[in-house]
């Protein structure tokens, strides 16, 4: 359906250009400074239009190529940053696991020390209670 509309618009445009051409066949003088040329007005208009289109295409192509180049640079930088981020994330995971392991070791040492101190307290309490019984006798 879209293609059909494009064809219809193209036919209308061709008809308009044809009518425009027929209406503007009068010759005009173009002075180049060193020579003078007489050409139909429609030819001057169409050539001027084509030169304008050519300039616009060249400028837009230049801009598009610059944008593509910039996009490639940005994509490369993005890829580098993603790799760097992944590397740092992996390093953080390793550091975190080492820290957790170290803290668990410290926790186990502290728990062992607590158990030793609790046993020592119990031994002291037993010793004190036996001394107290010995003194009563």
PDB file of C-alpha atoms in Angstrom:
ATOM      1  CA  UNK A   1       0.000   0.000   0.000  1.00  0.00           C
ATOM      2  CA  UNK A   2       2.826   2.386   0.858  1.00  0.00           C
ATOM      3  CA  UNK A   3       4.516   1.677  -2.465  1.00  0.00           C
ATOM      4  CA  UNK A   4       1.304   2.498  -4.346  1.00  0.00           C
ATOM      5  CA  UNK A   5       1.078   5.890  -2.618  1.00  0.00           C
ATOM      6  CA  UNK A   6       4.701   6.558  -3.520  1.00  0.00           C
ATOM      7  CA  UNK A   7       3.957   5.840  -7.183  1.00  0.00           C
ATOM      8  CA  UNK A   8       0.895   8.107  -7.111  1.00  0.00           C
ATOM      9  CA  UNK A   9       2.908  10.939  -5.538  1.00  0.00           C
ATOM     10  CA  UNK A  10       5.684  10.447  -8.102  1.00  0.00           C
ATOM     11  CA  UNK A  11       3.188  10.676 -10.979  1.00  0.00           C
ATOM     12  CA  UNK A  12       1.709  13.878  -9.510  1.00  0.00           C
ATOM     13  CA  UNK A  13       5.192  15.357  -9.092  1.00  0.00           C
ATOM     14  CA  UNK A  14       6.131  14.501 -12.699  1.00  0.00           C
ATOM     15  CA  UNK A  15       2.920  16.143 -13.930  1.00  0.00           C
ATOM     16  CA  UNK A  16       3.613  19.291 -11.903  1.00  0.00           C
ATOM     17  CA  UNK A  17       7.180  19.501 -13.242  1.00  0.00           C
ATOM     18  CA  UNK A  18       5.850  19.011 -16.787  1.00  0.00           C
ATOM     19  CA  UNK A  19       3.286  21.800 -16.392  1.00  0.00           C
ATOM     20  CA  UNK A  20       5.927  24.035 -14.776  1.00  0.00           C
ATOM     21  CA  UNK A  21       8.311  23.341 -17.678  1.00  0.00           C
ATOM     22  CA  UNK A  22       5.722  24.198 -20.321  1.00  0.00           C
ATOM     23  CA  UNK A  23       4.839  27.449 -18.538  1.00  0.00           C
ATOM     24  CA  UNK A  24       8.487  28.602 -18.240  1.00  0.00           C
ATOM     25  CA  UNK A  25      10.040  28.078 -21.668  1.00  0.00           C
ATOM     26  CA  UNK A  26      10.900  31.760 -22.190  1.00  0.00           C
ATOM     27  CA  UNK A  27      14.631  32.258 -22.735  1.00  0.00           C
ATOM     28  CA  UNK A  28      16.610  34.245 -20.191  1.00  0.00           C
ATOM     29  CA  UNK A  29      20.061  35.736 -20.502  1.00  0.00           C
ATOM     30  CA  UNK A  30      22.720  34.543 -18.079  1.00  0.00           C
ATOM     31  CA  UNK A  31      25.785  36.775 -17.886  1.00  0.00           C
ATOM     32  CA  UNK A  32      28.983  34.944 -16.855  1.00  0.00           C
ATOM     33  CA  UNK A  33      31.105  38.107 -17.138  1.00  0.00           C
ATOM     34  CA  UNK A  34      33.118  36.921 -20.091  1.00  0.00           C
ATOM     35  CA  UNK A  35      30.153  35.572 -22.066  1.00  0.00           C
ATOM     36  CA  UNK A  36      26.405  35.744 -22.141  1.00  0.00           C
ATOM     37  CA  UNK A  37      24.190  32.711 -22.570  1.00  0.00           C
ATOM     38  CA  UNK A  38      20.476  32.538 -23.416  1.00  0.00           C
ATOM     39  CA  UNK A  39      18.701  29.445 -22.030  1.00  0.00           C
ATOM     40  CA  UNK A  40      15.098  28.583 -21.175  1.00  0.00           C
ATOM     41  CA  UNK A  41      14.038  29.711 -17.687  1.00  0.00           C
ATOM     42  CA  UNK A  42      12.933  26.201 -16.752  1.00  0.00           C
ATOM     43  CA  UNK A  43      16.445  24.914 -17.476  1.00  0.00           C
ATOM     44  CA  UNK A  44      17.987  27.579 -15.226  1.00  0.00           C
ATOM     45  CA  UNK A  45      15.555  26.704 -12.426  1.00  0.00           C
ATOM     46  CA  UNK A  46      16.089  22.933 -12.742  1.00  0.00           C
ATOM     47  CA  UNK A  47      19.911  23.214 -12.925  1.00  0.00           C
ATOM     48  CA  UNK A  48      19.919  25.546  -9.922  1.00  0.00           C
ATOM     49  CA  UNK A  49      17.693  23.108  -8.033  1.00  0.00           C
ATOM     50  CA  UNK A  50      19.966  20.173  -8.914  1.00  0.00           C
ATOM     51  CA  UNK A  51      23.062  22.103  -7.792  1.00  0.00           C
ATOM     52  CA  UNK A  52      21.313  22.876  -4.484  1.00  0.00           C
ATOM     53  CA  UNK A  53      20.362  19.218  -4.051  1.00  0.00           C
ATOM     54  CA  UNK A  54      23.940  18.148  -4.826  1.00  0.00           C
ATOM     55  CA  UNK A  55      25.336  20.565  -2.229  1.00  0.00           C
ATOM     56  CA  UNK A  56      22.796  19.353   0.352  1.00  0.00           C
ATOM     57  CA  UNK A  57      23.672  15.702  -0.366  1.00  0.00           C
ATOM     58  CA  UNK A  58      27.397  16.379  -0.029  1.00  0.00           C
ATOM     59  CA  UNK A  59      26.941  18.253   3.257  1.00  0.00           C
ATOM     60  CA  UNK A  60      24.561  15.685   4.714  1.00  0.00           C
ATOM     61  CA  UNK A  61      26.858  12.832   3.651  1.00  0.00           C
ATOM     62  CA  UNK A  62      29.765  14.551   5.395  1.00  0.00           C
ATOM     63  CA  UNK A  63      27.705  14.987   8.553  1.00  0.00           C
ATOM     64  CA  UNK A  64      26.500  11.374   8.411  1.00  0.00           C
ATOM     65  CA  UNK A  65      30.071  10.082   8.015  1.00  0.00           C
ATOM     66  CA  UNK A  66      31.241  12.221  10.950  1.00  0.00           C
ATOM     67  CA  UNK A  67      28.365  10.923  13.074  1.00  0.00           C
ATOM     68  CA  UNK A  68      29.175   7.317  12.151  1.00  0.00           C
ATOM     69  CA  UNK A  69      32.816   7.869  13.048  1.00  0.00           C
ATOM     70  CA  UNK A  70      31.822   9.412  16.379  1.00  0.00           C
ATOM     71  CA  UNK A  71      29.397   6.558  16.997  1.00  0.00           C
ATOM     72  CA  UNK A  72      32.159   3.997  16.377  1.00  0.00           C
ATOM     73  CA  UNK A  73      34.419   5.811  18.846  1.00  0.00           C
ATOM     74  CA  UNK A  74      31.646   5.957  21.437  1.00  0.00           C
ATOM     75  CA  UNK A  75      30.770   2.279  20.945  1.00  0.00           C
ATOM     76  CA  UNK A  76      34.439   1.356  21.363  1.00  0.00           C
ATOM     77  CA  UNK A  77      34.652   3.459  24.536  1.00  0.00           C
ATOM     78  CA  UNK A  78      31.433   1.894  25.816  1.00  0.00           C
ATOM     79  CA  UNK A  79      32.851  -1.571  25.211  1.00  0.00           C
ATOM     80  CA  UNK A  80      36.059  -0.635  27.041  1.00  0.00           C
ATOM     81  CA  UNK A  81      34.086   0.745  29.986  1.00  0.00           C
ATOM     82  CA  UNK A  82      31.890  -2.365  30.115  1.00  0.00           C
ATOM     83  CA  UNK A  83      35.004  -4.572  30.158  1.00  0.00           C
ATOM     84  CA  UNK A  84      36.551  -2.410  32.867  1.00  0.00           C
ATOM     85  CA  UNK A  85      33.335  -2.537  34.881  1.00  0.00           C
ATOM     86  CA  UNK A  86      33.178  -6.334  34.601  1.00  0.00           C
ATOM     87  CA  UNK A  87      36.818  -6.620  35.661  1.00  0.00           C
ATOM     88  CA  UNK A  88      36.264  -4.356  38.682  1.00  0.00           C
ATOM     89  CA  UNK A  89      33.114  -6.275  39.594  1.00  0.00           C
ATOM     90  CA  UNK A  90      35.035  -9.558  39.511  1.00  0.00           C
ATOM     91  CA  UNK A  91      37.814  -8.045  41.621  1.00  0.00           C
ATOM     92  CA  UNK A  92      35.251  -6.788  44.142  1.00  0.00           C
ATOM     93  CA  UNK A  93      33.680 -10.242  44.350  1.00  0.00           C
ATOM     94  CA  UNK A  94      37.087 -11.794  45.035  1.00  0.00           C
ATOM     95  CA  UNK A  95      37.919  -9.160  47.666  1.00  0.00           C
ATOM     96  CA  UNK A  96      34.501  -9.586  49.255  1.00  0.00           C
ATOM     97  CA  UNK A  97      34.836 -13.354  49.465  1.00  0.00           C
ATOM     98  CA  UNK A  98      38.333 -12.992  50.991  1.00  0.00           C
ATOM     99  CA  UNK A  99      36.999 -10.497  53.538  1.00  0.00           C
ATOM    100  CA  UNK A 100      34.091 -12.775  54.411  1.00  0.00           C
ATOM    101  CA  UNK A 101      36.492 -15.694  54.781  1.00  0.00           C
ATOM    102  CA  UNK A 102      38.798 -13.631  57.009  1.00  0.00           C
ATOM    103  CA  UNK A 103      35.875 -12.456  59.149  1.00  0.00           C
ATOM    104  CA  UNK A 104      34.619 -16.029  59.491  1.00  0.00           C
ATOM    105  CA  UNK A 105      38.083 -17.111  60.649  1.00  0.00           C
ATOM    106  CA  UNK A 106      38.149 -14.265  63.178  1.00  0.00           C
ATOM    107  CA  UNK A 107      34.657 -15.249  64.318  1.00  0.00           C
ATOM    108  CA  UNK A 108      35.720 -18.872  64.802  1.00  0.00           C
ATOM    109  CA  UNK A 109      38.808 -17.770  66.763  1.00  0.00           C
ATOM    110  CA  UNK A 110      36.658 -15.516  68.937  1.00  0.00           C
ATOM    111  CA  UNK A 111      34.131 -18.309  69.537  1.00  0.00           C
ATOM    112  CA  UNK A 112      36.964 -20.689  70.442  1.00  0.00           C
ATOM    113  CA  UNK A 113      38.372 -18.112  72.849  1.00  0.00           C
ATOM    114  CA  UNK A 114      34.888 -17.608  74.366  1.00  0.00           C
ATOM    115  CA  UNK A 115      34.513 -21.368  74.899  1.00  0.00           C
ATOM    116  CA  UNK A 116      37.956 -21.525  76.514  1.00  0.00           C
ATOM    117  CA  UNK A 117      37.092 -18.630  78.816  1.00  0.00           C
ATOM    118  CA  UNK A 118      33.726 -20.215  79.697  1.00  0.00           C
ATOM    119  CA  UNK A 119      35.523 -23.465  80.580  1.00  0.00           C
ATOM    120  CA  UNK A 120      38.043 -21.526  82.611  1.00  0.00           C
ATOM    121  CA  UNK A 121      35.198 -19.741  84.452  1.00  0.00           C
ATOM    122  CA  UNK A 122      33.504 -23.075  85.130  1.00  0.00           C
ATOM    123  CA  UNK A 123      36.779 -24.490  86.444  1.00  0.00           C
ATOM    124  CA  UNK A 124      37.237 -21.473  88.695  1.00  0.00           C
ATOM    125  CA  UNK A 125      33.670 -21.790  89.947  1.00  0.00           C
ATOM    126  CA  UNK A 126      34.219 -25.480  90.686  1.00  0.00           C
ATOM    127  CA  UNK A 127      37.458 -24.665  92.446  1.00  0.00           C
ATOM    128  CA  UNK A 128      35.774 -21.955  94.503  1.00  0.00           C
ATOM    129  CA  UNK A 129      32.854 -24.180  95.398  1.00  0.00           C
ATOM    130  CA  UNK A 130      35.175 -27.015  96.502  1.00  0.00           C
ATOM    131  CA  UNK A 131      37.247 -24.573  98.572  1.00  0.00           C
ATOM    132  CA  UNK A 132      34.094 -23.287 100.178  1.00  0.00           C
ATOM    133  CA  UNK A 133      33.031 -26.829 101.077  1.00  0.00           C
ATOM    134  CA  UNK A 134      36.491 -27.637 102.432  1.00  0.00           C
ATOM    135  CA  UNK A 135      36.397 -24.571 104.662  1.00  0.00           C
ATOM    136  CA  UNK A 136      33.018 -25.535 106.064  1.00  0.00           C
ATOM    137  CA  UNK A 137      34.313 -28.883 107.126  1.00  0.00           C
TER     138      UNK A 137
END
